[in-house]
Coordinates of C-alpha atoms in Angstrom, one line a residue:
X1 CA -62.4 -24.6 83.3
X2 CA -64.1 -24.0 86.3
X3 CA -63.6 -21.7 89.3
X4 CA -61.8 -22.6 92.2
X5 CA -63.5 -24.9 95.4
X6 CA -60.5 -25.0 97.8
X7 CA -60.8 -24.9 101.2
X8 CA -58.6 -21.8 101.2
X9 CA -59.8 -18.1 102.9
X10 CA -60.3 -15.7 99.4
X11 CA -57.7 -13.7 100.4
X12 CA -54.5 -16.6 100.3
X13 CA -53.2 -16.4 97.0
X14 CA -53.3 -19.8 94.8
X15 CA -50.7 -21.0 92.2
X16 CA -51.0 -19.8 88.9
X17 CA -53.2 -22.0 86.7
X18 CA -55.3 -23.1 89.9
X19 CA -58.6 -22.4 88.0
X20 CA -57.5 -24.7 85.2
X21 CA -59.2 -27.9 85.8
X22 CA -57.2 -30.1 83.0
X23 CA -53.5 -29.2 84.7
X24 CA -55.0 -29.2 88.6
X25 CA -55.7 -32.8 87.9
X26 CA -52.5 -33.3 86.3
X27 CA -50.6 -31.7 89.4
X28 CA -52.4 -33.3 91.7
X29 CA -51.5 -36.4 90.6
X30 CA -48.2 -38.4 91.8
X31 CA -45.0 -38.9 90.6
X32 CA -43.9 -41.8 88.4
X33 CA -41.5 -44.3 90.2
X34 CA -38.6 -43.2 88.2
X35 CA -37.7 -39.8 87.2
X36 CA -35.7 -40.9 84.1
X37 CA -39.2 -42.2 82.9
X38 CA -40.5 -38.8 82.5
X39 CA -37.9 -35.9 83.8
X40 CA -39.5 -33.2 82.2
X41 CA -43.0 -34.2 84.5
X42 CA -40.7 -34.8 87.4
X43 CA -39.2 -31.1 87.3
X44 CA -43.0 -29.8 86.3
X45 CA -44.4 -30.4 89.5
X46 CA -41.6 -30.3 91.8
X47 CA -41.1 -26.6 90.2
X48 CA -44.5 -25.9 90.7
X49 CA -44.9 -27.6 94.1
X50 CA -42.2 -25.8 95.8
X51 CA -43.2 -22.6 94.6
X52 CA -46.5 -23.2 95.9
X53 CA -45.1 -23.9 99.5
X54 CA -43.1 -20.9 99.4
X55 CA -45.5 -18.4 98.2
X56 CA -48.3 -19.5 100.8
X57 CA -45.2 -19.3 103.6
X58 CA -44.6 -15.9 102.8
X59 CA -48.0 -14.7 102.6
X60 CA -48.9 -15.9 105.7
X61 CA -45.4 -14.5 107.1
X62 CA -44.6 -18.4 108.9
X63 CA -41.3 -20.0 108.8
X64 CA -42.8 -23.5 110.1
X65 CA -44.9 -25.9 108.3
X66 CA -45.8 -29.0 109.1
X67 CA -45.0 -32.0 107.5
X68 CA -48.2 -33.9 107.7
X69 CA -50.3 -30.9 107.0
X70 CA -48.8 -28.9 103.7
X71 CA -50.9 -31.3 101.0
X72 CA -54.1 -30.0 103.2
X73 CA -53.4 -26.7 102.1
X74 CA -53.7 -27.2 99.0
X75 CA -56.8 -28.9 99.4
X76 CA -58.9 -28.7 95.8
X77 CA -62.5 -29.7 95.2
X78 CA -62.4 -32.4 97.9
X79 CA -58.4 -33.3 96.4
X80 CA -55.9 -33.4 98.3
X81 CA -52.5 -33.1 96.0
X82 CA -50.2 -36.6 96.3
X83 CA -47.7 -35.1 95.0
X84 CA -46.6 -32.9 97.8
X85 CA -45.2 -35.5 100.5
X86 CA -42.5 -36.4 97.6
X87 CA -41.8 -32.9 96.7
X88 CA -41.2 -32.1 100.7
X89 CA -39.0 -35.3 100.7
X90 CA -36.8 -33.5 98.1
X91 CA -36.8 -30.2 99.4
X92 CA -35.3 -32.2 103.0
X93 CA -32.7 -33.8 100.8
X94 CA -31.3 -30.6 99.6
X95 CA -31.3 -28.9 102.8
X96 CA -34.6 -26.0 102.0
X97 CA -36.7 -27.0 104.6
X98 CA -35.3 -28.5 107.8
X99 CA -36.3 -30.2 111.4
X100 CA -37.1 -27.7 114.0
X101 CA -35.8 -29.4 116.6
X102 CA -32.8 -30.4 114.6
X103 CA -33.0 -26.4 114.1
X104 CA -32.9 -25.6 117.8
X105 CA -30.6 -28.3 119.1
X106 CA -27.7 -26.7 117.0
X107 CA -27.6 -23.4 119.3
X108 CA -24.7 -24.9 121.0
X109 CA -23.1 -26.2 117.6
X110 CA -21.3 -24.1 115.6
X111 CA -23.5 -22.7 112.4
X112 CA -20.4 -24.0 109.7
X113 CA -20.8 -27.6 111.3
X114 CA -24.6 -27.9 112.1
X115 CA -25.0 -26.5 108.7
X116 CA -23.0 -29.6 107.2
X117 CA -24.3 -32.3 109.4
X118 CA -27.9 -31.6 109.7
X119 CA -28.7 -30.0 106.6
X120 CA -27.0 -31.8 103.5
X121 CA -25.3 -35.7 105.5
X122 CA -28.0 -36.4 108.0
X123 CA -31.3 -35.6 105.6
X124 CA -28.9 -36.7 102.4
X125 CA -29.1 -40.7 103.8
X126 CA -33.2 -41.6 104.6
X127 CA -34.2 -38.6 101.8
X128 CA -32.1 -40.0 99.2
X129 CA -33.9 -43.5 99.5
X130 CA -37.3 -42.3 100.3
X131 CA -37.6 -40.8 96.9
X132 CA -37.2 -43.5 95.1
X133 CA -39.5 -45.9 97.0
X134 CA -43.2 -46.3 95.4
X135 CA -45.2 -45.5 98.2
X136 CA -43.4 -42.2 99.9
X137 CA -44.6 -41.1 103.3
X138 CA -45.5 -37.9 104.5
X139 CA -42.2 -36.0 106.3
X140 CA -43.5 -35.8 110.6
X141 CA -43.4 -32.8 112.8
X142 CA -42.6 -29.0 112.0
X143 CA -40.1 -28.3 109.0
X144 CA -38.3 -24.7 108.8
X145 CA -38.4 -23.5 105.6
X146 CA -34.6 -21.6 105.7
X147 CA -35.5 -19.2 102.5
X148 CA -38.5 -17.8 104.2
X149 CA -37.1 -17.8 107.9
X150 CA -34.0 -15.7 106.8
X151 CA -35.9 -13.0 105.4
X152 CA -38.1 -12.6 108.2
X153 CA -34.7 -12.8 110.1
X154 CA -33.5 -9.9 107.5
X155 CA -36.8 -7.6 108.0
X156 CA -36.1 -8.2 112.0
X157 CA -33.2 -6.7 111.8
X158 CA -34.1 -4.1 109.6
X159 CA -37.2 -3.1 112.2
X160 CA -34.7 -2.7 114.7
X161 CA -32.2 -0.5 112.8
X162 CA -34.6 1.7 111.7
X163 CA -36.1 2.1 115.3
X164 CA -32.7 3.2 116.6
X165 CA -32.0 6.7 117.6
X166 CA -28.8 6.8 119.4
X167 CA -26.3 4.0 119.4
X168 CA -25.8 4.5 122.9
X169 CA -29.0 4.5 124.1
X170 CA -30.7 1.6 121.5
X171 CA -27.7 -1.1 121.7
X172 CA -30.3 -3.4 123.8
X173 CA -33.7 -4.2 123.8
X174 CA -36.2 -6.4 125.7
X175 CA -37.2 -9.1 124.0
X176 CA -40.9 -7.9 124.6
X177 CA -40.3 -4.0 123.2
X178 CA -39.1 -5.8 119.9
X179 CA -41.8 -8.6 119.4
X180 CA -44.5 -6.0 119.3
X181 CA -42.4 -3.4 116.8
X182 CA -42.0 -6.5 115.0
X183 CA -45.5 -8.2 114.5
X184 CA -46.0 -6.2 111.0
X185 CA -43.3 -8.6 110.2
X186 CA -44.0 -11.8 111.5
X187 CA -47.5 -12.7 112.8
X188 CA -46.6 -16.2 114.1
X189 CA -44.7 -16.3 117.9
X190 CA -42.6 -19.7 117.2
X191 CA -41.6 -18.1 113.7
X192 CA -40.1 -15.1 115.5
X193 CA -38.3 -16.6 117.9
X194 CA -36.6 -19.1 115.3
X195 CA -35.6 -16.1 113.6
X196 CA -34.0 -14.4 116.5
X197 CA -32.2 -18.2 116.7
X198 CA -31.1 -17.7 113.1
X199 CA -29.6 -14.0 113.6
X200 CA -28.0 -15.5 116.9
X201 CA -26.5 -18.2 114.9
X202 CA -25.3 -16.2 112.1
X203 CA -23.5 -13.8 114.7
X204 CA -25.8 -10.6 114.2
X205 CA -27.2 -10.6 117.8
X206 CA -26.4 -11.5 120.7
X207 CA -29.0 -12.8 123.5
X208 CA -29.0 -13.1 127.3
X209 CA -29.7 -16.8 128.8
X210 CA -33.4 -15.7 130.1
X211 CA -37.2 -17.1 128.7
X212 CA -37.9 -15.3 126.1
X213 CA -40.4 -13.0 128.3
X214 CA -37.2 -11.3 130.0
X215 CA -34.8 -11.6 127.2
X216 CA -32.2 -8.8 126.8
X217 CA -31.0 -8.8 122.9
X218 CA -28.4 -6.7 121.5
X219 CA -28.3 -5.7 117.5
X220 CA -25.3 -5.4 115.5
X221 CA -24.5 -2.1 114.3
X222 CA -24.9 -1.1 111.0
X223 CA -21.9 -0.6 110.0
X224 CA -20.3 -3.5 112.2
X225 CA -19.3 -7.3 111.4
X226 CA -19.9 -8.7 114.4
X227 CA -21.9 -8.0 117.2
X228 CA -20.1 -7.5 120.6
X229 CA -21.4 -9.0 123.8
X230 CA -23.4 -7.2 126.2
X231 CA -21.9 -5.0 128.7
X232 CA -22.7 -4.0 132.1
X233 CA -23.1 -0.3 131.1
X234 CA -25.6 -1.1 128.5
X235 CA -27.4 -2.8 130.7
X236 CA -27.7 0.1 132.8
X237 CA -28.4 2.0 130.1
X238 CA -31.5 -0.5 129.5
X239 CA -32.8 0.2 132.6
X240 CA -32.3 3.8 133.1
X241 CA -34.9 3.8 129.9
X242 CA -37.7 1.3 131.3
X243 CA -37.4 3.4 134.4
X244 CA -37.8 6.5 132.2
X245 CA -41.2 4.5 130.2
X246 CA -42.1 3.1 133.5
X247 CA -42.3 6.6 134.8
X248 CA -44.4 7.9 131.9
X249 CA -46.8 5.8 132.2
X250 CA -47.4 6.0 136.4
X251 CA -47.5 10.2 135.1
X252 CA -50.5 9.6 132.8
X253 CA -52.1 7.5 135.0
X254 CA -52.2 9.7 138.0
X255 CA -53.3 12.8 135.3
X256 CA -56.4 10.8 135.0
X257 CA -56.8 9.9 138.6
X258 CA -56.6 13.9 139.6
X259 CA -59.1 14.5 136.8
X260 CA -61.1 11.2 138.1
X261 CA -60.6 12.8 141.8
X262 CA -61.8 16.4 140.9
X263 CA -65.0 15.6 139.1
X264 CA -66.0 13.6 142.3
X265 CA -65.1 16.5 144.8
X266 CA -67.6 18.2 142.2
X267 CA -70.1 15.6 142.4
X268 CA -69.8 15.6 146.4
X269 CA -70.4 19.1 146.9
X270 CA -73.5 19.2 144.4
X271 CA -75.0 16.4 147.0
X272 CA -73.8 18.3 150.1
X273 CA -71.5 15.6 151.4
X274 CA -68.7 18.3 152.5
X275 CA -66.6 16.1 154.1
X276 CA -66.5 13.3 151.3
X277 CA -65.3 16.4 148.5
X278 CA -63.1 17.1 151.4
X279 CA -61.6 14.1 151.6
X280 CA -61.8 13.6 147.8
X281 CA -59.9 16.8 147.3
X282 CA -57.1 15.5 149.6
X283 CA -56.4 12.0 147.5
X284 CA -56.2 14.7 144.4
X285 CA -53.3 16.9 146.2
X286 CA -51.9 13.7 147.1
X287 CA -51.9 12.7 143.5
X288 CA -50.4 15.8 142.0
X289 CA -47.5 16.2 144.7
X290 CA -46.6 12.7 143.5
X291 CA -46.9 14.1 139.7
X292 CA -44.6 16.6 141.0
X293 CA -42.0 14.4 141.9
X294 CA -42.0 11.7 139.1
X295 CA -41.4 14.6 136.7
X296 CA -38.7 15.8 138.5
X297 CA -37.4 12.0 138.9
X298 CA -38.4 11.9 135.4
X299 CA -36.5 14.9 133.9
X300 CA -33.2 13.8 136.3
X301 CA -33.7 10.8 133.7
X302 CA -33.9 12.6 130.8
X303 CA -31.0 14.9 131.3
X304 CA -28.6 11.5 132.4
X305 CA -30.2 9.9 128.8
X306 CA -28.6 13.2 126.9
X307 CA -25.3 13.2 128.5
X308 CA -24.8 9.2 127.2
X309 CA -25.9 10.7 123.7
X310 CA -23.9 14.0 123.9
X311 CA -20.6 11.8 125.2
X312 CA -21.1 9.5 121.7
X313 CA -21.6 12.5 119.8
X314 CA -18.5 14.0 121.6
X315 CA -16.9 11.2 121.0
X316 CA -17.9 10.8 117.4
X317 CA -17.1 14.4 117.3
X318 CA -12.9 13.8 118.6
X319 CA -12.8 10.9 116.4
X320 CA -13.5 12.8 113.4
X321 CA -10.7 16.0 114.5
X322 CA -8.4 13.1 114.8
X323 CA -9.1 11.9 111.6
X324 CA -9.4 14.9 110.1
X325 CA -5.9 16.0 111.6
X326 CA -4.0 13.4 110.7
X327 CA -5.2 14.0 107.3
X328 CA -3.9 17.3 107.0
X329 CA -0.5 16.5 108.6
X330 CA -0.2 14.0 106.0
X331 CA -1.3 16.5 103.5
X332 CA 1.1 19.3 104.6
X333 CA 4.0 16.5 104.8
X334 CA 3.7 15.5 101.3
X335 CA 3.1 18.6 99.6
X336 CA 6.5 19.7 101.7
X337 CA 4.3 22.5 103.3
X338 CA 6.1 24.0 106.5
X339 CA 6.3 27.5 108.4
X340 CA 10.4 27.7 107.5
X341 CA 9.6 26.5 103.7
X342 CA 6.9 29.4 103.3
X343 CA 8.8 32.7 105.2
X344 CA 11.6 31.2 102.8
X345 CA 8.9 31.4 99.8
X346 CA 7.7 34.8 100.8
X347 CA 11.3 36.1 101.1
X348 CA 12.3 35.3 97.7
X349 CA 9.4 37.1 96.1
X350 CA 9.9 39.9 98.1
X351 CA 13.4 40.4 96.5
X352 CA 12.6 39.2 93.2
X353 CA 9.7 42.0 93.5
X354 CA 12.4 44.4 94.7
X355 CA 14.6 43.4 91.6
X356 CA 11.8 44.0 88.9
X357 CA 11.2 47.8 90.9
X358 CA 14.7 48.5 90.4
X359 CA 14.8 47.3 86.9
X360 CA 11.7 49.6 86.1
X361 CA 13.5 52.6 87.4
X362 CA 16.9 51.6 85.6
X363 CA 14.9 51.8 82.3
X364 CA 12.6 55.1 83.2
X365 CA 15.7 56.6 83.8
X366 CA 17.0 55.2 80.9
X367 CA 14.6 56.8 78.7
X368 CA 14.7 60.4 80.6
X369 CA 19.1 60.1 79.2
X370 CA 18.1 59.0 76.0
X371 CA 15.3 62.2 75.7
X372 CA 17.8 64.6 77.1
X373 CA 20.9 63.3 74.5
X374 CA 19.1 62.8 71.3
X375 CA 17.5 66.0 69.3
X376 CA 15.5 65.3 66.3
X377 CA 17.2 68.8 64.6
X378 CA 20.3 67.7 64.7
X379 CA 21.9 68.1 60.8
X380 CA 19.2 70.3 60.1
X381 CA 19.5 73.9 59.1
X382 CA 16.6 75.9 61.7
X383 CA 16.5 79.1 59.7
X384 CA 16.0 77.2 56.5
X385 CA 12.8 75.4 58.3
X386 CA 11.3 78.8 59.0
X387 CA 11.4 80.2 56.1
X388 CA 10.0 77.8 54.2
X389 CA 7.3 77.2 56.4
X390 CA 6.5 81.3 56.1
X391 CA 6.2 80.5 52.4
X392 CA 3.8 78.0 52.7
X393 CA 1.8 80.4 54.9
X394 CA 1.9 83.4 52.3
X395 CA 0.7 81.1 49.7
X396 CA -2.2 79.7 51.4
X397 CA -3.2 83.0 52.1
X398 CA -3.1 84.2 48.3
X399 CA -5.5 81.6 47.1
X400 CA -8.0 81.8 49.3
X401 CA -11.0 82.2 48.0
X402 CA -14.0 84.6 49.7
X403 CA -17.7 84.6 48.1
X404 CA -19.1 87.6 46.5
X405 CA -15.2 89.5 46.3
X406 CA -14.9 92.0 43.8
X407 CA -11.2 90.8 42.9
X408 CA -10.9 90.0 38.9
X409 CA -8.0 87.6 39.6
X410 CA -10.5 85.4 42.1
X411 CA -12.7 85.2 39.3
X412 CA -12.8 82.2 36.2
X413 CA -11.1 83.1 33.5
X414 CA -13.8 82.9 31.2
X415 CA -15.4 86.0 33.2
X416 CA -12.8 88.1 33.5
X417 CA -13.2 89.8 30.1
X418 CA -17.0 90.5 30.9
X419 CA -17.6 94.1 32.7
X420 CA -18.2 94.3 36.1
X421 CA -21.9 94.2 37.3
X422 CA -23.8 97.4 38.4
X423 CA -24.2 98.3 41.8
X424 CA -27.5 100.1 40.9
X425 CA -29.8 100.8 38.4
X426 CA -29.6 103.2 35.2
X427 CA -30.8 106.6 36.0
X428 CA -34.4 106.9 33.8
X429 CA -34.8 103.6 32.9
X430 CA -37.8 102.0 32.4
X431 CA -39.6 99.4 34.8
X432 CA -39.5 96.2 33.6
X433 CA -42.5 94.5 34.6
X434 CA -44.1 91.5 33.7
X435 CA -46.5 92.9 32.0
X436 CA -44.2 94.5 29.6
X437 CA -41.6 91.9 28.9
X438 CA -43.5 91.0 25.6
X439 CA -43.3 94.0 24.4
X440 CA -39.6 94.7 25.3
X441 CA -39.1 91.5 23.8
X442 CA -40.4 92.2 20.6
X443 CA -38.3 95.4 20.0

């Protein structure tokens, strides 16, 4: 293995394996005269051939190789790969790379047809021979590789929508505006404007009959099919905003000449030349009266610019009430929703409400009847209930019990025998101490 010697800038990325000395060579090397020889090598190289092409055409951001050139490319260690011219005959036959001007000629064809004739029949009859003859030459001219062209196409068309800030006021650009927003995605000048071809062709923009310097294009929407052709209004519209850039740029232009003009004045009246500042300082009023009047010009502009935004947003705005109307009439209509259906509603539940209040007070009342008709002593003798409960009172009252009484009958009938406790002591009795309890003891 050694490192790579291609002719190649260090920043162009090279096919995997291009270090590998043993499978370079193999590459590099040409096809066998039949493919049902060897099919596998056959598919090897045309695999890894293609992918070659295409990864160097997207790197580079170009839509348009030439034939004669594409094996100098892949120039290795003083090699030049023989294998390519066949593997570019084959890519012609199946309609991946084709003619530029074959390309170009079809704007007046229709894409359906052109597509048909010039990309599968017309390559299908000298391709399909080519490849089989032993000593294949190299394709002439500039091929369009379609894969690589319609994603440049795609990322176009993507700059554009992302640039856009008012329908009304970004349905047309100059072809000039869009080329330089665009150059991040496509270096190459003839690339771009075979994309531009391609998104005319496939109906997503449409482009006035001008060179390409003073080309008007118009984008399809975003949420549209088909673009629409251009219209004298948004052609005005076009202009009314060049005028409006136009106009910037003559205001920033004279700032600096004012601030040019008064550092001279300064300069002529550190020298004494009076009449030089003078004059000086009148090419500087000059210059801000005429500020003064593009910004007015300039402002008229602006305010003309909102009113075409504010009428799409109106419109936007009545579009969506409409929509939004017709939803709720709908709404109302199936959910049988009306101003005679609902006082009818509200009427019933007012009298139903009015028949539950009447039955509440028909049962309240009810109740007050039943209270009034019904005793709970009826059958019972009312004498007989107070005089038992004045024997239950009597009794309660003749065993109670107070602490400390005196009554016999309250005590236990184990102490009733006992005699009752002196209030005080005997008269001439002696103290009992405790010094003398022994001795009381003991007698």
């Amino acid at each position: 293995m050694s490192s790579s010697a291609g002719a190649s800038s260090m920043d162009t990325p090279m096919p995997q394996g291009w270090d590998d000395d043993e499978r370079m060579s193999y590459l590099f090397s040409a096809f066998r005269e039949s493919r049902d020889v060897n099919p596998h090598d056959w598919d090897n190289k045309q695999s890894f051939w293609k992918s070659a092409i295409m990864q160097r055409c997207k790197h580079e951001k170009k839509g348009v190789i030439d034939g004669e050139r594409v094996a100098g490319m892949f120039k290795r260690k003083g090699r030049i790969p023989v294998a390519v011219n066949r593997v570019l005959v084959e890519m012609a036959r199946c309609g991946e790379i084709v003619r530029q001007t074959d390309f170009e000629s079809s704007v007046t064809a229709g894409w359906i047809s052109w597509g048909v004739n010039q990309v599968v029949y017309k390559p299908l009859g000298w391709a399909y021979g080519a490849i089989f003859k032993r000593n294949v030459q190299s394709l002439q001219g500039p091929f369009i590789v379609l894969e690589v062209l319609k994603e440049i196409a795609d990322a176009t068309l993507e700059c554009h929508h992302q640039s856009v800030n008012s329908d009304a006021l970004d349905r047309l650009v100059d072809y000039t505006t869009l080329r330089e927003s665009c150059r991040s995605t496509c270096v190459d000048d003839n690339t771009f404007r075979l994309a531009l071809l391609y998104l005319r062709k496939t109906k997503k923009i449409v482009v006035t009959d001008a060179p390409p310097e003073k080309q008007v294009i118009k984008f399809i929407g975003k949420n549209q099919t088909r673009v629409s052709q251009i219209t004298e209004t948004e052609i005005g519209i076009l202009r009314l905003k060049k005028t409006r850039v136009s106009l910037k740029q003559q205001i920033e232009q004279l700032i600096c000449d004012t601030n040019r003009l008064q550092e001279e004045t300064r300069q002529c009246l550190r020298k004494g030349l009076k009449s030089s500042a003078k004059s000086t300082l009148r090419r500087k009023k000059l210059a801000e009266k005429s500020i003064e009047r593009k910004e007015a010009t300039l402002d008229t502009l602006q305010e003309m610019m909102d009113r075409i935004q504010n009428a799409e947003t109106d419109q936007m705005t009545m579009e969506a009430y409409k929509s939004g109307a017709a939803a709720l009439k709908k709404t109302l209509a199936d959910t049988g929703l009306t101003a005679e259906s609902v006082d009818e509603t509200m009427s019933e539940v007012q009298e139903v409400m009015e028949m539950c209040s009447e039955i509440d007070d028909t049962i309240s009342q009810g109740n007050r009847d039943i209270d009034e008709t019904v005793s709970l002593d009826s059958g019972i003798d009312t004498d007989a209930l107070e005089a038992e409960l004045a024997d239950l009172l009597s009794n309660d009252e003749s065993t109670e019990h107070i602490p400390g009484t005196n009554d016999v009958t309250a005590r236990p009938s184990l102490l009733r025998d006992l005699p009752e406790v002196p209030d005080s002591e005997p008269i001439g009795s002696p103290d009992v101490t405790m010094e003398n309890t022994p001795t009381l003891l003991a007698s």
